[in-house]
Coordinates of C-alpha atoms in Angstrom, one line a residue:
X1 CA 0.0 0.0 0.0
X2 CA 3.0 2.2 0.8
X3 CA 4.4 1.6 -2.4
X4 CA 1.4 2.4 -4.7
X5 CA 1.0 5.2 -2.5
X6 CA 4.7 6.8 -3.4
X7 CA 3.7 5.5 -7.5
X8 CA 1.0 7.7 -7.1
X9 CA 2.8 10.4 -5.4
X10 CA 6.0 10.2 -8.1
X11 CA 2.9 10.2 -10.9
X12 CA 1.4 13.5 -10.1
X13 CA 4.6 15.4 -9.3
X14 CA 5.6 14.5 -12.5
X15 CA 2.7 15.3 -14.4
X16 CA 3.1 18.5 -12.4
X17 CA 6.2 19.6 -13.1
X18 CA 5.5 18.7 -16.9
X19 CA 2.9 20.6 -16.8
X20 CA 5.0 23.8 -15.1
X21 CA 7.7 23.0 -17.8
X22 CA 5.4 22.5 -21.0
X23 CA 2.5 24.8 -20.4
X24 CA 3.9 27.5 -18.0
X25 CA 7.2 27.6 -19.0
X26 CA 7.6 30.8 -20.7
X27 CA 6.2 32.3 -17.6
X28 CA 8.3 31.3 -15.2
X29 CA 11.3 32.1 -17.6
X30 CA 10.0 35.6 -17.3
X31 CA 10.1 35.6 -13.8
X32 CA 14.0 34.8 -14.0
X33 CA 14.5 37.2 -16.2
X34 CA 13.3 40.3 -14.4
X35 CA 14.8 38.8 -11.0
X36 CA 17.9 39.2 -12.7
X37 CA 17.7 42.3 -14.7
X38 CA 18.0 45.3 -13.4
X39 CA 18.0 48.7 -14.6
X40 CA 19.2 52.4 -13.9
X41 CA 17.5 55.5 -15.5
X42 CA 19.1 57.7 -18.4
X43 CA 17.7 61.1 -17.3
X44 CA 16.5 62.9 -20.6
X45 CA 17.4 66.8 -21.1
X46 CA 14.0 69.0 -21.2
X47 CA 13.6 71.1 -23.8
X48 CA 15.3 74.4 -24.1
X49 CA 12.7 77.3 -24.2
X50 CA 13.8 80.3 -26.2
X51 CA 12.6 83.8 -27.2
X52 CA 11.1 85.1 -30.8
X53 CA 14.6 85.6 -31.8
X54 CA 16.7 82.7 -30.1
X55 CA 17.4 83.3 -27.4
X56 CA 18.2 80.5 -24.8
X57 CA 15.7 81.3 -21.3
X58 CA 15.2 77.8 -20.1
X59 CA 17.4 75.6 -20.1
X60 CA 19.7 72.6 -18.8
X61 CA 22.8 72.4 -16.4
X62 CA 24.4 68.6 -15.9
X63 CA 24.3 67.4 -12.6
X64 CA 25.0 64.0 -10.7
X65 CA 23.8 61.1 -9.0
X66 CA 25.9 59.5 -6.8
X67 CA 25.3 56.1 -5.9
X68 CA 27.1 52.6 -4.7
X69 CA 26.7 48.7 -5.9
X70 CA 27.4 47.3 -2.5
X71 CA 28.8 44.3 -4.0
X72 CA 31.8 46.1 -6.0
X73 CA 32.6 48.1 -2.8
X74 CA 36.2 47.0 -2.2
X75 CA 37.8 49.2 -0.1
X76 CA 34.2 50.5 2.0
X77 CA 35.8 52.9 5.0
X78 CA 38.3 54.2 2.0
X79 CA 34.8 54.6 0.1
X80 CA 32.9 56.3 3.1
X81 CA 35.4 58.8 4.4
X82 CA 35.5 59.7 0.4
X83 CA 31.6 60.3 -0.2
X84 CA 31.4 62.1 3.4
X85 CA 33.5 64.2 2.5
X86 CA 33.7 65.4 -0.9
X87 CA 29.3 65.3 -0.3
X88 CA 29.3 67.4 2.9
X89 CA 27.7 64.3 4.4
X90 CA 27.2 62.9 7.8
X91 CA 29.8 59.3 8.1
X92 CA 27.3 57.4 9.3
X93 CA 24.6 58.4 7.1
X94 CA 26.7 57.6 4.3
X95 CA 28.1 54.5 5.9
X96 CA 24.4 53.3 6.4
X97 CA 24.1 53.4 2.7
X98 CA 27.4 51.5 1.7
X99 CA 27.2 48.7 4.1
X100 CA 23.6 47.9 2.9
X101 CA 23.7 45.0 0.6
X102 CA 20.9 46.0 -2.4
X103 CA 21.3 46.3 -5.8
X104 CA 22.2 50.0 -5.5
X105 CA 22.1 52.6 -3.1
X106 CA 21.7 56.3 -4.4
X107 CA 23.8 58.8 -2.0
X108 CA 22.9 62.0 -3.1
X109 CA 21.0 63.7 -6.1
X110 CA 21.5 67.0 -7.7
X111 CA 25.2 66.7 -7.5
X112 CA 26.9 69.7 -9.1
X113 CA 28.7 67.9 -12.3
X114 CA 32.4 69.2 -10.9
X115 CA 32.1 67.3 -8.1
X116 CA 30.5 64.3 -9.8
X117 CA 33.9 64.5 -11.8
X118 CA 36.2 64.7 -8.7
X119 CA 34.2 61.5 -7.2
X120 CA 34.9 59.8 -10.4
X121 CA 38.3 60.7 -10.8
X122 CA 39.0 58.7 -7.1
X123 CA 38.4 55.7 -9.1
X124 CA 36.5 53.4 -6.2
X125 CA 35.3 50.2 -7.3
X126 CA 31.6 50.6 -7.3
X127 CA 31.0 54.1 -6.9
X128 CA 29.2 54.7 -9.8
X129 CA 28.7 58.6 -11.0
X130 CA 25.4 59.1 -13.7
X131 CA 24.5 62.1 -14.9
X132 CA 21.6 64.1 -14.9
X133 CA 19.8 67.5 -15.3
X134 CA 18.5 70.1 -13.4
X135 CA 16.5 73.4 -15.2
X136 CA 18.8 76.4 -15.4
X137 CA 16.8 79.9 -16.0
X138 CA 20.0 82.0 -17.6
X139 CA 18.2 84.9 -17.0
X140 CA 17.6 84.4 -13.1
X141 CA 14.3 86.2 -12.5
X142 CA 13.4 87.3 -16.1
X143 CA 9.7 86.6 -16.9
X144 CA 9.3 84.2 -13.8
X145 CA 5.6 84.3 -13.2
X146 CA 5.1 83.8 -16.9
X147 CA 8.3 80.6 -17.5
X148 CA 7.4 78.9 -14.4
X149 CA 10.0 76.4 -12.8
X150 CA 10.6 72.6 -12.1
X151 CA 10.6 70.6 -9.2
X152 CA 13.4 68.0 -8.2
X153 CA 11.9 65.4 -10.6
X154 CA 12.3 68.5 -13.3
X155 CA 8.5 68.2 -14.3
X156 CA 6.6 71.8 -14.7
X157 CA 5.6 73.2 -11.7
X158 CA 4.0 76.7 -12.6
X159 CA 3.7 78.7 -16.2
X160 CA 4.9 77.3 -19.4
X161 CA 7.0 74.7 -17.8
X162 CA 3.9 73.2 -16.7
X163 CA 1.5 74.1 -19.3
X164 CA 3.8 72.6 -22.1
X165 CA 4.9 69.6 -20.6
X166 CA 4.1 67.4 -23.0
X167 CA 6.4 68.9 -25.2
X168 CA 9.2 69.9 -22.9
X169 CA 10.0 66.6 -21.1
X170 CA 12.0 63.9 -22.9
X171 CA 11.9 60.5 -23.1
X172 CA 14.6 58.5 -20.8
X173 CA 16.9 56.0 -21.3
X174 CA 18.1 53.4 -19.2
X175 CA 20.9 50.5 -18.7
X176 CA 20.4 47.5 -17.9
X177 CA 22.4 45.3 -15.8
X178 CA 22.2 41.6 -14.6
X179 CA 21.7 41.1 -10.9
X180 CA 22.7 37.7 -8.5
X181 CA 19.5 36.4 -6.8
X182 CA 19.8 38.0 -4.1
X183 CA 19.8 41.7 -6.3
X184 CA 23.1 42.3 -6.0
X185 CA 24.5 43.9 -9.3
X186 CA 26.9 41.0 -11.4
X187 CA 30.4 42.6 -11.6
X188 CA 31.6 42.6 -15.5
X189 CA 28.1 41.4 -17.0
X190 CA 27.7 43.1 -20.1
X191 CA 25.3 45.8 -20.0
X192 CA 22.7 46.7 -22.5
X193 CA 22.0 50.7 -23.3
X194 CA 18.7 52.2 -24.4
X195 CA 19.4 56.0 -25.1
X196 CA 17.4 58.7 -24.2
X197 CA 15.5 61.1 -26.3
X198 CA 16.0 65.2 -25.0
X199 CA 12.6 67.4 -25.2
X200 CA 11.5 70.1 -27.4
X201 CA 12.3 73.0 -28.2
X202 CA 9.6 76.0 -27.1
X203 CA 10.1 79.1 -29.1
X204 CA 8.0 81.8 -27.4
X205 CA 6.7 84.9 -28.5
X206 CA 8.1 87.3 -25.6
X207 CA 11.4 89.5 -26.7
X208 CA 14.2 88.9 -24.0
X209 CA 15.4 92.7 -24.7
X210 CA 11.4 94.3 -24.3
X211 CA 11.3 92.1 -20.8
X212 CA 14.0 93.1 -19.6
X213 CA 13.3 97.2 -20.5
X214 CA 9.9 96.8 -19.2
X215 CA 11.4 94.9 -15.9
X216 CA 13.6 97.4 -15.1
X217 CA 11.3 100.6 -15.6
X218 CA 9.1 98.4 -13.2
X219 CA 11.7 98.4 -10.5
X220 CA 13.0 101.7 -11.4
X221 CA 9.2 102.9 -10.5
X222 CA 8.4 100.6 -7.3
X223 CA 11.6 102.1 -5.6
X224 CA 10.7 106.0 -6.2
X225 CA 7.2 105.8 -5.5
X226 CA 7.5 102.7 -2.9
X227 CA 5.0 101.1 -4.8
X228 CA 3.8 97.5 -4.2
X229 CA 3.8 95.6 -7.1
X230 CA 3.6 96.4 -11.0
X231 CA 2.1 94.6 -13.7
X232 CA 3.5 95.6 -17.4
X233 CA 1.8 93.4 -21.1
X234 CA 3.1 94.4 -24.0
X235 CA 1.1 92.6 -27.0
X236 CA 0.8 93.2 -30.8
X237 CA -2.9 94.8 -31.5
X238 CA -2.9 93.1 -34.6
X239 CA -2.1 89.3 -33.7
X240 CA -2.2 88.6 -30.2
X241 CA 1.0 88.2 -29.6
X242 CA 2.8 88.8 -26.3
X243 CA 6.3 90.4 -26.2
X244 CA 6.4 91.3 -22.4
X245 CA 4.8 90.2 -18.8
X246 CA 5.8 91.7 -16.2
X247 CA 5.0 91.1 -12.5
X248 CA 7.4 93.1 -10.3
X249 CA 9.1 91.9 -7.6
X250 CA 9.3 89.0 -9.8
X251 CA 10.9 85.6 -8.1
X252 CA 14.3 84.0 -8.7
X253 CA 13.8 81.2 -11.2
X254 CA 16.8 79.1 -9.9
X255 CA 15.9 79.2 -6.6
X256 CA 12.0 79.6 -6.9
X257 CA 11.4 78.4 -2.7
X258 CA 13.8 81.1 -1.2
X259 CA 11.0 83.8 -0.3
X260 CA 11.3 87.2 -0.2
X261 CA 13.8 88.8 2.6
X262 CA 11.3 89.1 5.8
X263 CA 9.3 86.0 4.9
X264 CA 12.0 83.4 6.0
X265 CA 11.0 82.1 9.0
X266 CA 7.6 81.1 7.4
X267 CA 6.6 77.1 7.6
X268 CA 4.0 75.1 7.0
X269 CA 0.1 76.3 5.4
X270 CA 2.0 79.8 6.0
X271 CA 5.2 79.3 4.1
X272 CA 3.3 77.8 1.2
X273 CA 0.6 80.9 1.3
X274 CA 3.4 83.6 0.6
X275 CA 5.2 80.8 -1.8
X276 CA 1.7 80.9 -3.7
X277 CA 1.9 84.5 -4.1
X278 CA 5.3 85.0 -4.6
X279 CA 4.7 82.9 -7.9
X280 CA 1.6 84.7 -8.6
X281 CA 0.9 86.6 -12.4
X282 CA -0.8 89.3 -11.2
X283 CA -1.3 90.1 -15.0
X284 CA -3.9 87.5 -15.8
X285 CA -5.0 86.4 -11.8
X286 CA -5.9 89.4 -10.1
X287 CA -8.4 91.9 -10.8
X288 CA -8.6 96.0 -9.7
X289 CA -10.6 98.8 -9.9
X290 CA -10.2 100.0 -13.4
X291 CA -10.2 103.4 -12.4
X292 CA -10.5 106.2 -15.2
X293 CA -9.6 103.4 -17.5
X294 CA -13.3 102.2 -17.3
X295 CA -14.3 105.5 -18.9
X296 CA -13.7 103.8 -22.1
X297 CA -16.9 101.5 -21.2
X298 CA -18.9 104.4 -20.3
X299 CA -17.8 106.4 -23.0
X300 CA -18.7 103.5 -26.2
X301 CA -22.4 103.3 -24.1
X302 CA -22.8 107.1 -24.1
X303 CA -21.9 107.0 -27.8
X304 CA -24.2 104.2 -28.7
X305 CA -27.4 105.7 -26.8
X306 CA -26.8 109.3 -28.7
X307 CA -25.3 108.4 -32.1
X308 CA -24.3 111.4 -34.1
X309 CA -25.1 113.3 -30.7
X310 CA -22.3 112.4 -28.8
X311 CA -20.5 115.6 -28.9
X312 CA -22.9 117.9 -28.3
X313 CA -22.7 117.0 -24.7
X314 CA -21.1 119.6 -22.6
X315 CA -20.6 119.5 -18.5
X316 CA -19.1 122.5 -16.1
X317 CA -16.6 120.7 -14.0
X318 CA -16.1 122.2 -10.6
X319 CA -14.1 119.7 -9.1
X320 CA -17.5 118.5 -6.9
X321 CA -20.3 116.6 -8.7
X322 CA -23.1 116.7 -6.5
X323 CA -26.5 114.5 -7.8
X324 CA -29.1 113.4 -5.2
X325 CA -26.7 113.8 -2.2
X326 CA -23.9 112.4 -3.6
X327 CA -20.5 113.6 -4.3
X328 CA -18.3 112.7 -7.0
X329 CA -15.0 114.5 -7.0
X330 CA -12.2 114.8 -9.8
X331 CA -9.0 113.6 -9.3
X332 CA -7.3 116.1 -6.3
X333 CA -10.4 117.8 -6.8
X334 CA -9.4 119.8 -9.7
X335 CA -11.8 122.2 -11.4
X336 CA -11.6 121.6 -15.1
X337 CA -14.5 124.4 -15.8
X338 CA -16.5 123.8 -19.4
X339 CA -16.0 120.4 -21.0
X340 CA -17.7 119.1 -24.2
X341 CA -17.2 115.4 -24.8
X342 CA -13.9 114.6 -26.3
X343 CA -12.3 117.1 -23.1
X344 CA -14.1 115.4 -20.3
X345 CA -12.6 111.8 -22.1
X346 CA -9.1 113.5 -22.0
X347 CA -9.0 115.4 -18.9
X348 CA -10.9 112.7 -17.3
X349 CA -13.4 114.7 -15.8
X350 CA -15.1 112.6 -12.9
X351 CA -18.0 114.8 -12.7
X352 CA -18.7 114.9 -16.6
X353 CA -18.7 110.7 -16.5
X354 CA -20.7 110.5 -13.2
X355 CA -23.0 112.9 -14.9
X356 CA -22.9 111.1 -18.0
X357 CA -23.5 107.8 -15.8
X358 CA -26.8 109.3 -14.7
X359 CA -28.1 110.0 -18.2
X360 CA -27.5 106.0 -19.4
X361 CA -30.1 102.9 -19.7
X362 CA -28.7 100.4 -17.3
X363 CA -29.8 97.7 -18.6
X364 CA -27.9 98.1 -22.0
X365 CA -24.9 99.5 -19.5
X366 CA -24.4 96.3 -18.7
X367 CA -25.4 93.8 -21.6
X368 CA -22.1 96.5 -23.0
X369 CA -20.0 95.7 -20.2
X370 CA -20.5 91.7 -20.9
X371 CA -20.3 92.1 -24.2
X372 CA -16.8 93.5 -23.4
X373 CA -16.3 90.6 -21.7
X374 CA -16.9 91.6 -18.0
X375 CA -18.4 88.6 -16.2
X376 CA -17.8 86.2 -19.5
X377 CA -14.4 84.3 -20.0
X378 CA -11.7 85.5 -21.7
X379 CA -10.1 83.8 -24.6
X380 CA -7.0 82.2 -22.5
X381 CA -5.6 78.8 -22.8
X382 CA -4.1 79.4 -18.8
X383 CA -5.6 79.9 -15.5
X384 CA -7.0 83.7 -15.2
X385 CA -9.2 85.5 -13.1
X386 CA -12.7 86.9 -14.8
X387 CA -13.5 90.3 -14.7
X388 CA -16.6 91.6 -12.9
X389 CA -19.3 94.1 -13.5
X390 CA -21.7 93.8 -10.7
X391 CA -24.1 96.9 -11.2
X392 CA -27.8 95.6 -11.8
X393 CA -30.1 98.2 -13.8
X394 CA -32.2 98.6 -10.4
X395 CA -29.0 99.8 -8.9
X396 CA -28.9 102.7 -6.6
X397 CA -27.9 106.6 -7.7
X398 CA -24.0 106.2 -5.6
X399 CA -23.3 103.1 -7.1
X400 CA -24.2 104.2 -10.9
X401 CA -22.1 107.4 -10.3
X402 CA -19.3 105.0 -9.1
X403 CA -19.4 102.5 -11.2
X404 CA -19.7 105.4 -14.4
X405 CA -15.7 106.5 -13.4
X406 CA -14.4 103.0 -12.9
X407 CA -14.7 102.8 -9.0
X408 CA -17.0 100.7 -6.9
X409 CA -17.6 96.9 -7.5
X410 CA -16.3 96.4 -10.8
X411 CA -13.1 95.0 -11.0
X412 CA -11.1 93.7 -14.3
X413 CA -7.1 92.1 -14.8
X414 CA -4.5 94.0 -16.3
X415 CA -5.0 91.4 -19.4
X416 CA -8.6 92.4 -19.5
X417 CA -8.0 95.9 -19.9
X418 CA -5.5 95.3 -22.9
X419 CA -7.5 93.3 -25.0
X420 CA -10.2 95.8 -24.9
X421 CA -7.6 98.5 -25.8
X422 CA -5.7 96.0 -28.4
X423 CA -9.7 95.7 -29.8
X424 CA -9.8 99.8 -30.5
X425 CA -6.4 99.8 -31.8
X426 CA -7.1 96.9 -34.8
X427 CA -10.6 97.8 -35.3
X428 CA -12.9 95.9 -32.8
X429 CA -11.5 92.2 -32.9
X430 CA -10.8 90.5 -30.5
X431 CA -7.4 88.3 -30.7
X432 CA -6.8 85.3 -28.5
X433 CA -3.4 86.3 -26.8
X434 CA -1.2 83.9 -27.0
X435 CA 2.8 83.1 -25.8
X436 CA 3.8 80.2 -28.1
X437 CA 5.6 80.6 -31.5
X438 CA 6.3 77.2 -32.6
X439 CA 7.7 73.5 -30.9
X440 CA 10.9 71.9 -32.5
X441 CA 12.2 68.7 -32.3
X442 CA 15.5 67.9 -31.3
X443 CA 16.2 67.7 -35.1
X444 CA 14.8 70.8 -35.9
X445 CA 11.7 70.5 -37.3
X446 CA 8.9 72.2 -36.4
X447 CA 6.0 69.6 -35.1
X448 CA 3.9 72.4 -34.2
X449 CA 2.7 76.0 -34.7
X450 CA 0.7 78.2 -33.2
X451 CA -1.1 80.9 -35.2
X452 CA -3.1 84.2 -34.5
X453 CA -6.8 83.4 -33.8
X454 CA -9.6 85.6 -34.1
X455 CA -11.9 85.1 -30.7
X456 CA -14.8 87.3 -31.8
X457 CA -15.5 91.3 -31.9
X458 CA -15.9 93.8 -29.3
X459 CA -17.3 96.4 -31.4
X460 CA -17.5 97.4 -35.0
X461 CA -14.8 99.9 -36.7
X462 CA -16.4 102.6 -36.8
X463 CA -16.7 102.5 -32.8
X464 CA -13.3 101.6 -32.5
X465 CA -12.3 104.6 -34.9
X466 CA -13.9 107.3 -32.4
X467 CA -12.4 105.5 -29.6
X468 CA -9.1 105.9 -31.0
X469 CA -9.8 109.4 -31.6
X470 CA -10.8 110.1 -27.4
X471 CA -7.7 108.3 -26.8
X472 CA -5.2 110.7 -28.8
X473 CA -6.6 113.6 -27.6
X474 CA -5.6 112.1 -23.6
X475 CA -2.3 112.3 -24.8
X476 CA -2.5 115.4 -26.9
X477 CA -4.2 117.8 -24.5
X478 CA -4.9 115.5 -21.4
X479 CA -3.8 113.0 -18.5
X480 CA -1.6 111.3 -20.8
X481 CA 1.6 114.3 -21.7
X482 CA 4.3 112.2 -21.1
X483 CA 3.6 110.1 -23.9
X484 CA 3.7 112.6 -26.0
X485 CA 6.0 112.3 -29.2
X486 CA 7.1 114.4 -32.1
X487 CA 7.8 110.9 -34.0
X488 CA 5.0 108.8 -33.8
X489 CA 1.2 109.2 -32.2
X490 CA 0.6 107.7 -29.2
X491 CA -3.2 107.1 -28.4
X492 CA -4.0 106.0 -24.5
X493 CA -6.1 106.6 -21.8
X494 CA -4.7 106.7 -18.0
X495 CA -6.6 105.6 -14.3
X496 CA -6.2 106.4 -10.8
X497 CA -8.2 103.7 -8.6
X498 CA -9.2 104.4 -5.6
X499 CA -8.6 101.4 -3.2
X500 CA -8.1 102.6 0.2
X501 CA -7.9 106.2 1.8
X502 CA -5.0 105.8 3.7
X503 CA -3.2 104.8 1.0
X504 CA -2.0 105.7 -2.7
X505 CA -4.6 105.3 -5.6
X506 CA -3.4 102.0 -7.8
X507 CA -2.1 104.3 -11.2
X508 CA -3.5 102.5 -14.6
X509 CA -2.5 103.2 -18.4
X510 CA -3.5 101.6 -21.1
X511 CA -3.1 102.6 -24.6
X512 CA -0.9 101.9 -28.4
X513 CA 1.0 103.1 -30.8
X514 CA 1.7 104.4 -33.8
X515 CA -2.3 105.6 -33.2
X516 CA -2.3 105.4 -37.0
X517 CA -0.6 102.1 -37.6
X518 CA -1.0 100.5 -34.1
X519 CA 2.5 97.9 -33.7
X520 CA 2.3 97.7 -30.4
X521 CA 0.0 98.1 -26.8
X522 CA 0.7 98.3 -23.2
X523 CA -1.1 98.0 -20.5
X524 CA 0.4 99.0 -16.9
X525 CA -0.4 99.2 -13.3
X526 CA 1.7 100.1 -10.6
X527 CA -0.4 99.0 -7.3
X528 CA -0.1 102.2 -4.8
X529 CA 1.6 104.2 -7.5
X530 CA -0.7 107.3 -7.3
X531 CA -1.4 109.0 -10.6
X532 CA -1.7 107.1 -13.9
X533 CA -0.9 109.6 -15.9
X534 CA 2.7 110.4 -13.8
X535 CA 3.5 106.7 -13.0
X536 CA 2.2 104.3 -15.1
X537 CA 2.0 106.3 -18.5
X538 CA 5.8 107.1 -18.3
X539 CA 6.8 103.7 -18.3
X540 CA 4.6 102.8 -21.3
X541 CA 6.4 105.7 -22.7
X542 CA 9.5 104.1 -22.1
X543 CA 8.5 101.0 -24.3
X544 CA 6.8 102.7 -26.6
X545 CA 10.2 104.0 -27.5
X546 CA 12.3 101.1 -27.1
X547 CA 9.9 99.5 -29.9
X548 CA 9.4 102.3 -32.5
X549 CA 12.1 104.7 -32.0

């Protein structure tokens, strides 16, 4: 019984392992394979990103990682005092890491490629040096809040870098290596090499040389007036394109979680707050008080409900515009005595617009205001901030004389308040605004380009035209003298918003050039910069001539 017992043991093992051997052989062969085959990443370089003429503003610096295959470790305290050392690393932390027995133990990443090289050049049996890339911004803090940054995997964080991923990142190698059963790397096994594939290229539409003139004006204007922040776009009318973003103080790209001086000692929900708005663009995610700037809005209404009647309006400015016990005064409260239309637009006259707010239907008020995109979204592939226009046509006499000069509840984004301006200067269309020229490959063709893009119309030509025509005269004979220019015709309209009354009106300017030909607009605010017409409009003057002169 014993014995036919152990037959029919013998039997079915056998017909098991034939069965293991015939059926699921290829499996288990597998199985052996990857318990043996190990592997070690080829980091891929990330595409460069570069500016309208070429010029390299993202890019790549080599670094290290430094790492040990325990079982090639011959000399290991020779090995330990090394990497301490030469890694500014605690002994035992290091020794931790060498005595383990694994298949490979990294010792530090992100090692600057000169000391990579000196770690090398020791020549220690399994110390093994690979290298890899970190993002390099040549530029330091050029165009921050627009480029974005990496993290320590290099993947977008923020800005372009994140929001052209897909095209930035490469593809990674890697080498693989035969392992003992226990993981331990084979010394001498022949290794096998898949190389890696580097990112695109990004060409971008700003201009290195307009960012960094618009930058410093920024600056240049925060420190004499102690402002808070500015906010600078410089954009072609005609396409959409963007030259410039500014958001000053910007951030420093190669070191984008050092915060400002005074903010150090931050940590935690706190620390990642001020990081949040230290990376901030203002430009297209926060909203103001248009100020004066608004007038534009109330100006195209006034003109639609009295066509052909427009300037027949006239308005005696006292400084004080009293209506129903309310006040409305002008800027410093300046008289500017009789104004027809086209004076009150350039002198902008806050009694003539409250005035004028008073004598307009609110309902189409507003259906203008949305059709000017207030409340609607704007034609952005990133994250932005919507403008709002809150009055409702029951609205109360203050808030209609408020809202009529730009003050009150309606807020807008400094992007906002271009493409309404870019809209006068090219007739009434609206262009999508866009950043991106063009993606190359690392062989140099172009896989993809991006092309102006008509995203409706704000108003017909015609409007536009005697838009254009307000806007001349504010620098002609108005708010707007310091852009004026024997050369070429600036046509603009400034803004002082009132935010707080213990504190300095945010300055606005918005406006293009030539007024006949329009190349170029600007918008600007400088937040707690006091007049728009002496702080903002001087440093649109500044580009203005950098461009055309």
């Amino acid at each position: 019984m014993t014995m036919a017992f152990l037959s029919l043991f013998m039997a079915g093992l056998c017909g098991q392992l034939g069965y293991l051997m015939i059926f699921r052989s290829e499996h288990y062969s597998t199985m052996a394979d990857d318990l043996h085959e190990r592997e070690r990443t080829i980091k891929a370089a990330r595409g460069e990103i570069v500016d309208r003429n070429g010029t390299v503003i993202a890019s790549n610096r080599t670094v290290c990682t430094v790492s040990v295959v325990h079982n090639q470790v011959e000399e290991p305290e020779a090995v330990i005092r090394m990497l301490s050392g030469e890694l500014e690393l605690p002994e035992a932390e290091v020794r931790k890491k060498v005595e383990k027995r694994s298949s490979r133990e990294i010792i530090k990443t992100n090692v600057d490629k000169a000391d990579g090289d000196r770690i090398r050049s020791h020549g220690f049996a399994g110390v093994k040096v690979d290298e890899d890339y970190k993002r390099y911004y040549p530029y330091g803090s050029l165009a921050s809040k627009v480029l974005g940054f990496t993290g320590a995997d290099n993947q977008g964080i923020i800005g372009l870098e994140v929001m052209y991923e897909k095209y930035l990142k490469g593809r990674d190698g890697k080498i693989l290596t035969l392992s003992d059963a226990k993981g331990v790397e084979v010394e001498n096994a022949a290794e096998e090499r898949l190389e890696p594939v580097a990112g695109n290229t990004l060409t971008v539409s700003l201009d290195v040389n307009i960012q960094k003139y618009a930058e410093q004006a920024a600056y240049q204007v925060m420190e004499r007036k102690g402002a808070r922040a500015v906010s600078v776009i410089v954009m072609n009318p005609q396409n959409g394109e963007i030259y410039a973003m500014v958001n000053a103080p910007e951030f420093h790209l190669n070191a984008p979680f050092s915060l400002a001086e005074g903010d150090g000692a931050a940590s935690g929900k706190e620390k990642q707050d001020l990081l949040n708005a230290m990376w901030r663009n203002r430009c297209i995610n926060d909203t103001y008080e248009p100020g004066s700037t608004f007038k534009i809005v109330t100006a195209l209404e006034y003109m639609r409900e009295h066509p052909g009647a427009y300037n027949d309006y006239h308005f005696d400015c006292s400084g004080i515009f009293s209506f129903e016990n309310n006040k409305i005064q002008c800027y410093h409260k300046t008289a500017h005595g009789s104004q027809d239309f086209t004076q009150a637009f350039a002198n902008s006259c806050n009694g003539a617009f409250a005035n004028l707010g008073t004598e307009l239907d609110l309902t189409s008020y507003r259906n203008l205001a949305e059709q000017l995109l207030f409340n609607r979204s704007l034609p952005l592939d990133i994250p932005y901030s919507r403008s709002t226009f809150k009055m409702q046509p029951d609205a109360e006499t203050w808030e209609v004389l408020q809202t009529s000069i730009g003050q009150g509840q309606t807020l807008m984004s400094p992007m906002h308040n271009l493409l309404i301006t870019a809209a006068i200067a090219n007739g009434g269309i609206l262009m999508k605004p866009y950043l991106m020229d063009h993606v190359e490959n690392s062989g140099g063709d172009v896989i993809r380009k991006f092309s102006p893009s008509v995203a409706g119309e704000l108003m017909v030509p015609n409007e536009a035209d005697a838009l254009k025509n307000l806007m001349v005269q504010v620098v002609n004979v108005g708010t707007g003298s310091a852009l004026k220019r024997d050369s070429y015709q600036v046509a603009g309209k400034t803004g002082s918003a009132e935010v707080d009354k213990a504190k300095e009106t945010h300055a606005w300017f918005v406006g293009f050039a030539p007024a006949d030909d329009p190349k170029i607009a600007v918008c600007v605010i400088v937040e707690e910069g006091g007049s728009g017409g002496h702080t903002a409009a001087p440093i649109a003057a500044k580009l203005f001539d950098a461009w055309l002169q």
